[in-house]
Amino acid sequence: EDRRDSLPSQKIIPKYSNNLTGKVRIVLAGSAGQKIRSAASIFSRAAILSGLYAAQKDDYPITIMTGYSIAEIILDRNPILYTGIETPDLVIILSGDGLNRIKDRLNLIKNGTMIFIDDTLGDQLNIEFRDNIYRIPVQNWVEAKEVGKKNLALVALGYLLNKTQLFPIDAV
């Protein structure tokens, strides 16, 4: 007997609108233990709830709780046929591990790319333009106990949503 017929449907029914005008490529870079992949998954599901297609690709070492953690998210109104990101539109950098992992890619980004970076890491950015760089007070959020370390990535994605208005924060 095929048990798949008895499993509940995992279909996500859109309930929100979105403001996407074209494909959006997001790179979320942090450290192991910061729940980068989980936050990207929640964000992607929220995008789907907002009527979008979403694809996620993760990159992390096989070590446990050490090293970098990267999530790449693509959002589009149309089906996504290729999940690679050569040039991101939005970048979030939450840790030195994440910054070190994507540093070479930052040289390839265009001037219109929005970069959200932990304000303690901002001086380590070695890119020629300064437009669209937003320093976010990641460590202050933790120290003020406003956000636990394991929620930083999701809060940063919420900050990105607030700035870009891609889809409603309520979807998250």
mmCIF file with all atom_site columns, C-alpha atoms in Angstrom:
data_model
loop_
_atom_site.group_PDB
_atom_site.id
_atom_site.type_symbol
_atom_site.label_atom_id
_atom_site.label_alt_id
_atom_site.label_comp_id
_atom_site.label_asym_id
_atom_site.label_entity_id
_atom_site.label_seq_id
_atom_site.pdbx_PDB_ins_code
_atom_site.Cartn_x
_atom_site.Cartn_y
_atom_site.Cartn_z
_atom_site.occupancy
_atom_site.B_iso_or_equiv
_atom_site.pdbx_formal_charge
_atom_site.auth_seq_id
_atom_site.auth_comp_id
_atom_site.auth_asym_id
_atom_site.auth_atom_id
_atom_site.pdbx_PDB_model_num
ATOM 1   C CA . GLU A 1 1   ? 0.000  0.000  0.000   1.00 0.00 ? 1   GLU A CA 1
ATOM 2   C CA . ASP A 1 2   ? 1.276  3.473  -0.866  1.00 0.00 ? 2   ASP A CA 1
ATOM 3   C CA . ARG A 1 3   ? 1.321  5.493  2.390   1.00 0.00 ? 3   ARG A CA 1
ATOM 4   C CA . ARG A 1 4   ? 1.770  8.821  0.582   1.00 0.00 ? 4   ARG A CA 1
ATOM 5   C CA . ASP A 1 5   ? -1.971 8.897  -0.054  1.00 0.00 ? 5   ASP A CA 1
ATOM 6   C CA . SER A 1 6   ? -2.640 8.992  3.693   1.00 0.00 ? 6   SER A CA 1
ATOM 7   C CA . LEU A 1 7   ? -0.211 11.842 4.457   1.00 0.00 ? 7   LEU A CA 1
ATOM 8   C CA . PRO A 1 8   ? -1.603 15.351 4.867   1.00 0.00 ? 8   PRO A CA 1
ATOM 9   C CA . SER A 1 9   ? -1.065 17.743 1.986   1.00 0.00 ? 9   SER A CA 1
ATOM 10  C CA . GLN A 1 10  ? 1.872  20.126 2.303   1.00 0.00 ? 10  GLN A CA 1
ATOM 11  C CA . LYS A 1 11  ? 0.451  22.609 -0.198  1.00 0.00 ? 11  LYS A CA 1
ATOM 12  C CA . ILE A 1 12  ? 0.807  26.254 0.823   1.00 0.00 ? 12  ILE A CA 1
ATOM 13  C CA . ILE A 1 13  ? -2.164 28.382 -0.169  1.00 0.00 ? 13  ILE A CA 1
ATOM 14  C CA . PRO A 1 14  ? -1.299 32.072 -0.802  1.00 0.00 ? 14  PRO A CA 1
ATOM 15  C CA . LYS A 1 15  ? -3.000 34.468 1.631   1.00 0.00 ? 15  LYS A CA 1
ATOM 16  C CA . TYR A 1 16  ? -0.985 37.659 1.142   1.00 0.00 ? 16  TYR A CA 1
ATOM 17  C CA . SER A 1 17  ? 0.027  39.951 -1.689  1.00 0.00 ? 17  SER A CA 1
ATOM 18  C CA . ASN A 1 18  ? 3.543  40.835 -2.820  1.00 0.00 ? 18  ASN A CA 1
ATOM 19  C CA . ASN A 1 19  ? 5.345  43.726 -4.493  1.00 0.00 ? 19  ASN A CA 1
ATOM 20  C CA . LEU A 1 20  ? 7.800  41.754 -6.587  1.00 0.00 ? 20  LEU A CA 1
ATOM 21  C CA . THR A 1 21  ? 8.483  43.189 -10.021 1.00 0.00 ? 21  THR A CA 1
ATOM 22  C CA . GLY A 1 22  ? 11.142 40.675 -11.069 1.00 0.00 ? 22  GLY A CA 1
ATOM 23  C CA . LYS A 1 23  ? 13.347 37.914 -9.776  1.00 0.00 ? 23  LYS A CA 1
ATOM 24  C CA . VAL A 1 24  ? 15.030 38.689 -6.432  1.00 0.00 ? 24  VAL A CA 1
ATOM 25  C CA . ARG A 1 25  ? 18.196 36.881 -5.303  1.00 0.00 ? 25  ARG A CA 1
ATOM 26  C CA . ILE A 1 26  ? 19.075 36.961 -1.587  1.00 0.00 ? 26  ILE A CA 1
ATOM 27  C CA . VAL A 1 27  ? 22.215 35.726 0.170   1.00 0.00 ? 27  VAL A CA 1
ATOM 28  C CA . LEU A 1 28  ? 22.024 35.252 3.943   1.00 0.00 ? 28  LEU A CA 1
ATOM 29  C CA . ALA A 1 29  ? 25.485 34.727 5.477   1.00 0.00 ? 29  ALA A CA 1
ATOM 30  C CA . GLY A 1 30  ? 26.161 33.863 9.087   1.00 0.00 ? 30  GLY A CA 1
ATOM 31  C CA . SER A 1 31  ? 27.607 31.272 11.412  1.00 0.00 ? 31  SER A CA 1
ATOM 32  C CA . ALA A 1 32  ? 26.633 27.762 12.363  1.00 0.00 ? 32  ALA A CA 1
ATOM 33  C CA . GLY A 1 33  ? 24.155 27.877 15.229  1.00 0.00 ? 33  GLY A CA 1
ATOM 34  C CA . GLN A 1 34  ? 22.509 31.114 14.047  1.00 0.00 ? 34  GLN A CA 1
ATOM 35  C CA . LYS A 1 35  ? 19.649 29.181 12.427  1.00 0.00 ? 35  LYS A CA 1
ATOM 36  C CA . ILE A 1 36  ? 20.467 30.607 8.989   1.00 0.00 ? 36  ILE A CA 1
ATOM 37  C CA . ARG A 1 37  ? 18.889 27.703 7.100   1.00 0.00 ? 37  ARG A CA 1
ATOM 38  C CA . SER A 1 38  ? 15.800 27.621 9.320   1.00 0.00 ? 38  SER A CA 1
ATOM 39  C CA . ALA A 1 39  ? 15.230 31.370 8.961   1.00 0.00 ? 39  ALA A CA 1
ATOM 40  C CA . ALA A 1 40  ? 15.641 31.121 5.180   1.00 0.00 ? 40  ALA A CA 1
ATOM 41  C CA . SER A 1 41  ? 13.098 28.308 5.118   1.00 0.00 ? 41  SER A CA 1
ATOM 42  C CA . ILE A 1 42  ? 10.563 30.321 7.128   1.00 0.00 ? 42  ILE A CA 1
ATOM 43  C CA . PHE A 1 43  ? 11.171 33.349 4.889   1.00 0.00 ? 43  PHE A CA 1
ATOM 44  C CA . SER A 1 44  ? 10.734 31.225 1.749   1.00 0.00 ? 44  SER A CA 1
ATOM 45  C CA . ARG A 1 45  ? 7.472  29.750 3.034   1.00 0.00 ? 45  ARG A CA 1
ATOM 46  C CA . ALA A 1 46  ? 6.254  33.285 3.815   1.00 0.00 ? 46  ALA A CA 1
ATOM 47  C CA . ALA A 1 47  ? 7.082  34.293 0.229   1.00 0.00 ? 47  ALA A CA 1
ATOM 48  C CA . ILE A 1 48  ? 5.041  31.340 -1.034  1.00 0.00 ? 48  ILE A CA 1
ATOM 49  C CA . LEU A 1 49  ? 2.193  32.438 1.263   1.00 0.00 ? 49  LEU A CA 1
ATOM 50  C CA . SER A 1 50  ? 2.481  35.765 -0.559  1.00 0.00 ? 50  SER A CA 1
ATOM 51  C CA . GLY A 1 51  ? 1.936  34.193 -3.976  1.00 0.00 ? 51  GLY A CA 1
ATOM 52  C CA . LEU A 1 52  ? 5.584  33.835 -4.993  1.00 0.00 ? 52  LEU A CA 1
ATOM 53  C CA . TYR A 1 53  ? 7.776  30.954 -6.056  1.00 0.00 ? 53  TYR A CA 1
ATOM 54  C CA . ALA A 1 54  ? 10.792 30.401 -3.797  1.00 0.00 ? 54  ALA A CA 1
ATOM 55  C CA . ALA A 1 55  ? 13.951 28.330 -4.041  1.00 0.00 ? 55  ALA A CA 1
ATOM 56  C CA . GLN A 1 56  ? 16.556 27.854 -1.326  1.00 0.00 ? 56  GLN A CA 1
ATOM 57  C CA . LYS A 1 57  ? 20.090 26.505 -1.566  1.00 0.00 ? 57  LYS A CA 1
ATOM 58  C CA . ASP A 1 58  ? 22.274 26.072 1.520   1.00 0.00 ? 58  ASP A CA 1
ATOM 59  C CA . ASP A 1 59  ? 26.042 25.940 1.998   1.00 0.00 ? 59  ASP A CA 1
ATOM 60  C CA . TYR A 1 60  ? 27.664 24.886 5.273   1.00 0.00 ? 60  TYR A CA 1
ATOM 61  C CA . PRO A 1 61  ? 30.606 22.745 6.385   1.00 0.00 ? 61  PRO A CA 1
ATOM 62  C CA . ILE A 1 62  ? 30.123 19.319 7.925   1.00 0.00 ? 62  ILE A CA 1
ATOM 63  C CA . THR A 1 63  ? 31.340 20.566 11.298  1.00 0.00 ? 63  THR A CA 1
ATOM 64  C CA . ILE A 1 64  ? 28.810 20.903 14.085  1.00 0.00 ? 64  ILE A CA 1
ATOM 65  C CA . MET A 1 65  ? 28.108 24.378 15.492  1.00 0.00 ? 65  MET A CA 1
ATOM 66  C CA . THR A 1 66  ? 31.311 25.877 14.036  1.00 0.00 ? 66  THR A CA 1
ATOM 67  C CA . GLY A 1 67  ? 32.076 27.699 10.820  1.00 0.00 ? 67  GLY A CA 1
ATOM 68  C CA . TYR A 1 68  ? 29.898 29.486 8.311   1.00 0.00 ? 68  TYR A CA 1
ATOM 69  C CA . SER A 1 69  ? 26.307 28.948 7.253   1.00 0.00 ? 69  SER A CA 1
ATOM 70  C CA . ILE A 1 70  ? 24.998 30.416 3.997   1.00 0.00 ? 70  ILE A CA 1
ATOM 71  C CA . ALA A 1 71  ? 21.483 30.335 2.556   1.00 0.00 ? 71  ALA A CA 1
ATOM 72  C CA . GLU A 1 72  ? 20.650 31.534 -0.934  1.00 0.00 ? 72  GLU A CA 1
ATOM 73  C CA . ILE A 1 73  ? 17.015 32.378 -1.636  1.00 0.00 ? 73  ILE A CA 1
ATOM 74  C CA . ILE A 1 74  ? 15.480 33.176 -4.997  1.00 0.00 ? 74  ILE A CA 1
ATOM 75  C CA . LEU A 1 75  ? 11.991 34.678 -5.210  1.00 0.00 ? 75  LEU A CA 1
ATOM 76  C CA . ASP A 1 76  ? 10.020 35.098 -8.414  1.00 0.00 ? 76  ASP A CA 1
ATOM 77  C CA . ARG A 1 77  ? 6.466  35.347 -9.728  1.00 0.00 ? 77  ARG A CA 1
ATOM 78  C CA . ASN A 1 78  ? 7.327  32.565 -12.180 1.00 0.00 ? 78  ASN A CA 1
ATOM 79  C CA . PRO A 1 79  ? 8.651  29.038 -11.570 1.00 0.00 ? 79  PRO A CA 1
ATOM 80  C CA . ILE A 1 80  ? 12.374 29.020 -10.737 1.00 0.00 ? 80  ILE A CA 1
ATOM 81  C CA . LEU A 1 81  ? 14.312 26.702 -13.016 1.00 0.00 ? 81  LEU A CA 1
ATOM 82  C CA . TYR A 1 82  ? 17.872 27.478 -11.877 1.00 0.00 ? 82  TYR A CA 1
ATOM 83  C CA . THR A 1 83  ? 18.782 27.872 -8.201  1.00 0.00 ? 83  THR A CA 1
ATOM 84  C CA . GLY A 1 84  ? 22.261 29.346 -8.559  1.00 0.00 ? 84  GLY A CA 1
ATOM 85  C CA . ILE A 1 85  ? 22.954 32.950 -7.618  1.00 0.00 ? 85  ILE A CA 1
ATOM 86  C CA . GLU A 1 86  ? 25.828 34.642 -9.384  1.00 0.00 ? 86  GLU A CA 1
ATOM 87  C CA . THR A 1 87  ? 24.951 38.231 -8.469  1.00 0.00 ? 87  THR A CA 1
ATOM 88  C CA . PRO A 1 88  ? 22.680 38.804 -5.454  1.00 0.00 ? 88  PRO A CA 1
ATOM 89  C CA . ASP A 1 89  ? 20.199 41.654 -5.215  1.00 0.00 ? 89  ASP A CA 1
ATOM 90  C CA . LEU A 1 90  ? 20.095 41.570 -1.406  1.00 0.00 ? 90  LEU A CA 1
ATOM 91  C CA . VAL A 1 91  ? 22.799 40.399 1.008   1.00 0.00 ? 91  VAL A CA 1
ATOM 92  C CA . ILE A 1 92  ? 22.574 39.949 4.784   1.00 0.00 ? 92  ILE A CA 1
ATOM 93  C CA . ILE A 1 93  ? 25.820 39.375 6.703   1.00 0.00 ? 93  ILE A CA 1
ATOM 94  C CA . LEU A 1 94  ? 25.452 38.439 10.357  1.00 0.00 ? 94  LEU A CA 1
ATOM 95  C CA . SER A 1 95  ? 28.907 37.176 11.317  1.00 0.00 ? 95  SER A CA 1
ATOM 96  C CA . GLY A 1 96  ? 32.578 37.175 10.460  1.00 0.00 ? 96  GLY A CA 1
ATOM 97  C CA . ASP A 1 97  ? 32.292 33.527 9.380   1.00 0.00 ? 97  ASP A CA 1
ATOM 98  C CA . GLY A 1 98  ? 29.600 34.460 6.875   1.00 0.00 ? 98  GLY A CA 1
ATOM 99  C CA . LEU A 1 99  ? 31.488 37.526 5.658   1.00 0.00 ? 99  LEU A CA 1
ATOM 100 C CA . ASN A 1 100 ? 34.681 35.518 5.117   1.00 0.00 ? 100 ASN A CA 1
ATOM 101 C CA . ARG A 1 101 ? 32.787 32.880 3.134   1.00 0.00 ? 101 ARG A CA 1
ATOM 102 C CA . ILE A 1 102 ? 31.157 35.351 0.710   1.00 0.00 ? 102 ILE A CA 1
ATOM 103 C CA . LYS A 1 103 ? 33.878 38.043 0.630   1.00 0.00 ? 103 LYS A CA 1
ATOM 104 C CA . ASP A 1 104 ? 35.028 37.111 -2.883  1.00 0.00 ? 104 ASP A CA 1
ATOM 105 C CA . ARG A 1 105 ? 31.443 37.252 -4.167  1.00 0.00 ? 105 ARG A CA 1
ATOM 106 C CA . LEU A 1 106 ? 31.037 40.800 -2.840  1.00 0.00 ? 106 LEU A CA 1
ATOM 107 C CA . ASN A 1 107 ? 33.514 42.027 -5.448  1.00 0.00 ? 107 ASN A CA 1
ATOM 108 C CA . LEU A 1 108 ? 31.054 40.946 -8.153  1.00 0.00 ? 108 LEU A CA 1
ATOM 109 C CA . ILE A 1 109 ? 27.963 42.706 -6.844  1.00 0.00 ? 109 ILE A CA 1
ATOM 110 C CA . LYS A 1 110 ? 26.427 45.676 -8.579  1.00 0.00 ? 110 LYS A CA 1
ATOM 111 C CA . ASN A 1 111 ? 25.939 49.147 -7.133  1.00 0.00 ? 111 ASN A CA 1
ATOM 112 C CA . GLY A 1 112 ? 22.189 48.607 -6.675  1.00 0.00 ? 112 GLY A CA 1
ATOM 113 C CA . THR A 1 113 ? 22.659 45.573 -4.435  1.00 0.00 ? 113 THR A CA 1
ATOM 114 C CA . MET A 1 114 ? 21.374 46.203 -0.918  1.00 0.00 ? 114 MET A CA 1
ATOM 115 C CA . ILE A 1 115 ? 23.728 44.943 1.790   1.00 0.00 ? 115 ILE A CA 1
ATOM 116 C CA . PHE A 1 116 ? 22.607 44.547 5.398   1.00 0.00 ? 116 PHE A CA 1
ATOM 117 C CA . ILE A 1 117 ? 25.590 43.916 7.665   1.00 0.00 ? 117 ILE A CA 1
ATOM 118 C CA . ASP A 1 118 ? 26.168 43.598 11.396  1.00 0.00 ? 118 ASP A CA 1
ATOM 119 C CA . ASP A 1 119 ? 27.467 47.036 12.390  1.00 0.00 ? 119 ASP A CA 1
ATOM 120 C CA . THR A 1 120 ? 30.503 45.485 14.082  1.00 0.00 ? 120 THR A CA 1
ATOM 121 C CA . LEU A 1 121 ? 31.576 44.068 10.687  1.00 0.00 ? 121 LEU A CA 1
ATOM 122 C CA . GLY A 1 122 ? 30.846 47.078 8.501   1.00 0.00 ? 122 GLY A CA 1
ATOM 123 C CA . ASP A 1 123 ? 34.441 48.302 8.392   1.00 0.00 ? 123 ASP A CA 1
ATOM 124 C CA . GLN A 1 124 ? 35.529 44.939 6.976   1.00 0.00 ? 124 GLN A CA 1
ATOM 125 C CA . LEU A 1 125 ? 33.517 45.436 3.799   1.00 0.00 ? 125 LEU A CA 1
ATOM 126 C CA . ASN A 1 126 ? 35.975 46.024 1.015   1.00 0.00 ? 126 ASN A CA 1
ATOM 127 C CA . ILE A 1 127 ? 33.760 47.190 -1.823  1.00 0.00 ? 127 ILE A CA 1
ATOM 128 C CA . GLU A 1 128 ? 34.084 50.356 -3.836  1.00 0.00 ? 128 GLU A CA 1
ATOM 129 C CA . PHE A 1 129 ? 30.586 51.765 -3.442  1.00 0.00 ? 129 PHE A CA 1
ATOM 130 C CA . ARG A 1 130 ? 28.826 52.783 -0.253  1.00 0.00 ? 130 ARG A CA 1
ATOM 131 C CA . ASP A 1 131 ? 25.252 53.190 -1.526  1.00 0.00 ? 131 ASP A CA 1
ATOM 132 C CA . ASN A 1 132 ? 22.664 50.786 -0.208  1.00 0.00 ? 132 ASN A CA 1
ATOM 133 C CA . ILE A 1 133 ? 24.734 49.489 2.721   1.00 0.00 ? 133 ILE A CA 1
ATOM 134 C CA . TYR A 1 134 ? 22.733 49.242 5.925   1.00 0.00 ? 134 TYR A CA 1
ATOM 135 C CA . ARG A 1 135 ? 24.464 48.563 9.220   1.00 0.00 ? 135 ARG A CA 1
ATOM 136 C CA . ILE A 1 136 ? 22.195 46.605 11.502  1.00 0.00 ? 136 ILE A CA 1
ATOM 137 C CA . PRO A 1 137 ? 22.779 46.476 15.282  1.00 0.00 ? 137 PRO A CA 1
ATOM 138 C CA . VAL A 1 138 ? 22.896 42.693 15.563  1.00 0.00 ? 138 VAL A CA 1
ATOM 139 C CA . GLN A 1 139 ? 25.021 42.551 18.713  1.00 0.00 ? 139 GLN A CA 1
ATOM 140 C CA . ASN A 1 140 ? 22.905 45.247 20.376  1.00 0.00 ? 140 ASN A CA 1
ATOM 141 C CA . TRP A 1 141 ? 19.786 43.166 19.751  1.00 0.00 ? 141 TRP A CA 1
ATOM 142 C CA . VAL A 1 142 ? 21.394 40.222 21.556  1.00 0.00 ? 142 VAL A CA 1
ATOM 143 C CA . GLU A 1 143 ? 22.878 42.256 24.402  1.00 0.00 ? 143 GLU A CA 1
ATOM 144 C CA . ALA A 1 144 ? 19.573 44.007 25.014  1.00 0.00 ? 144 ALA A CA 1
ATOM 145 C CA . LYS A 1 145 ? 17.925 40.564 25.140  1.00 0.00 ? 145 LYS A CA 1
ATOM 146 C CA . GLU A 1 146 ? 15.489 41.798 22.498  1.00 0.00 ? 146 GLU A CA 1
ATOM 147 C CA . VAL A 1 147 ? 16.464 38.878 20.311  1.00 0.00 ? 147 VAL A CA 1
ATOM 148 C CA . GLY A 1 148 ? 18.075 35.564 21.172  1.00 0.00 ? 148 GLY A CA 1
ATOM 149 C CA . LYS A 1 149 ? 21.123 34.546 19.147  1.00 0.00 ? 149 LYS A CA 1
ATOM 150 C CA . LYS A 1 150 ? 19.095 31.837 17.444  1.00 0.00 ? 150 LYS A CA 1
ATOM 151 C CA . ASN A 1 151 ? 16.555 34.378 16.166  1.00 0.00 ? 151 ASN A CA 1
ATOM 152 C CA . LEU A 1 152 ? 18.993 36.891 14.658  1.00 0.00 ? 152 LEU A CA 1
ATOM 153 C CA . ALA A 1 153 ? 18.713 35.622 11.087  1.00 0.00 ? 153 ALA A CA 1
ATOM 154 C CA . LEU A 1 154 ? 14.917 35.767 11.118  1.00 0.00 ? 154 LEU A CA 1
ATOM 155 C CA . VAL A 1 155 ? 14.928 39.255 12.649  1.00 0.00 ? 155 VAL A CA 1
ATOM 156 C CA . ALA A 1 156 ? 17.434 40.406 10.009  1.00 0.00 ? 156 ALA A CA 1
ATOM 157 C CA . LEU A 1 157 ? 15.171 39.008 7.279   1.00 0.00 ? 157 LEU A CA 1
ATOM 158 C CA . GLY A 1 158 ? 12.299 40.924 8.889   1.00 0.00 ? 158 GLY A CA 1
ATOM 159 C CA . TYR A 1 159 ? 14.451 44.060 8.774   1.00 0.00 ? 159 TYR A CA 1
ATOM 160 C CA . LEU A 1 160 ? 15.067 43.388 5.075   1.00 0.00 ? 160 LEU A CA 1
ATOM 161 C CA . LEU A 1 161 ? 11.314 42.992 4.495   1.00 0.00 ? 161 LEU A CA 1
ATOM 162 C CA . ASN A 1 162 ? 10.645 46.275 6.270   1.00 0.00 ? 162 ASN A CA 1
ATOM 163 C CA . LYS A 1 163 ? 13.140 48.062 3.982   1.00 0.00 ? 163 LYS A CA 1
ATOM 164 C CA . THR A 1 164 ? 12.140 46.367 0.708   1.00 0.00 ? 164 THR A CA 1
ATOM 165 C CA . GLN A 1 165 ? 8.414  45.679 1.180   1.00 0.00 ? 165 GLN A CA 1
ATOM 166 C CA . LEU A 1 166 ? 8.744  42.538 -1.001  1.00 0.00 ? 166 LEU A CA 1
ATOM 167 C CA . PHE A 1 167 ? 5.789  41.012 0.838   1.00 0.00 ? 167 PHE A CA 1
ATOM 168 C CA . PRO A 1 168 ? 4.013  41.664 4.163   1.00 0.00 ? 168 PRO A CA 1
ATOM 169 C CA . ILE A 1 169 ? 5.841  40.842 7.396   1.00 0.00 ? 169 ILE A CA 1
ATOM 170 C CA . ASP A 1 170 ? 2.559  39.224 8.537   1.00 0.00 ? 170 ASP A CA 1
ATOM 171 C CA . ALA A 1 171 ? 3.272  36.366 6.143   1.00 0.00 ? 171 ALA A CA 1
ATOM 172 C CA . VAL A 1 172 ? 6.291  35.435 8.262   1.00 0.00 ? 172 VAL A CA 1
#
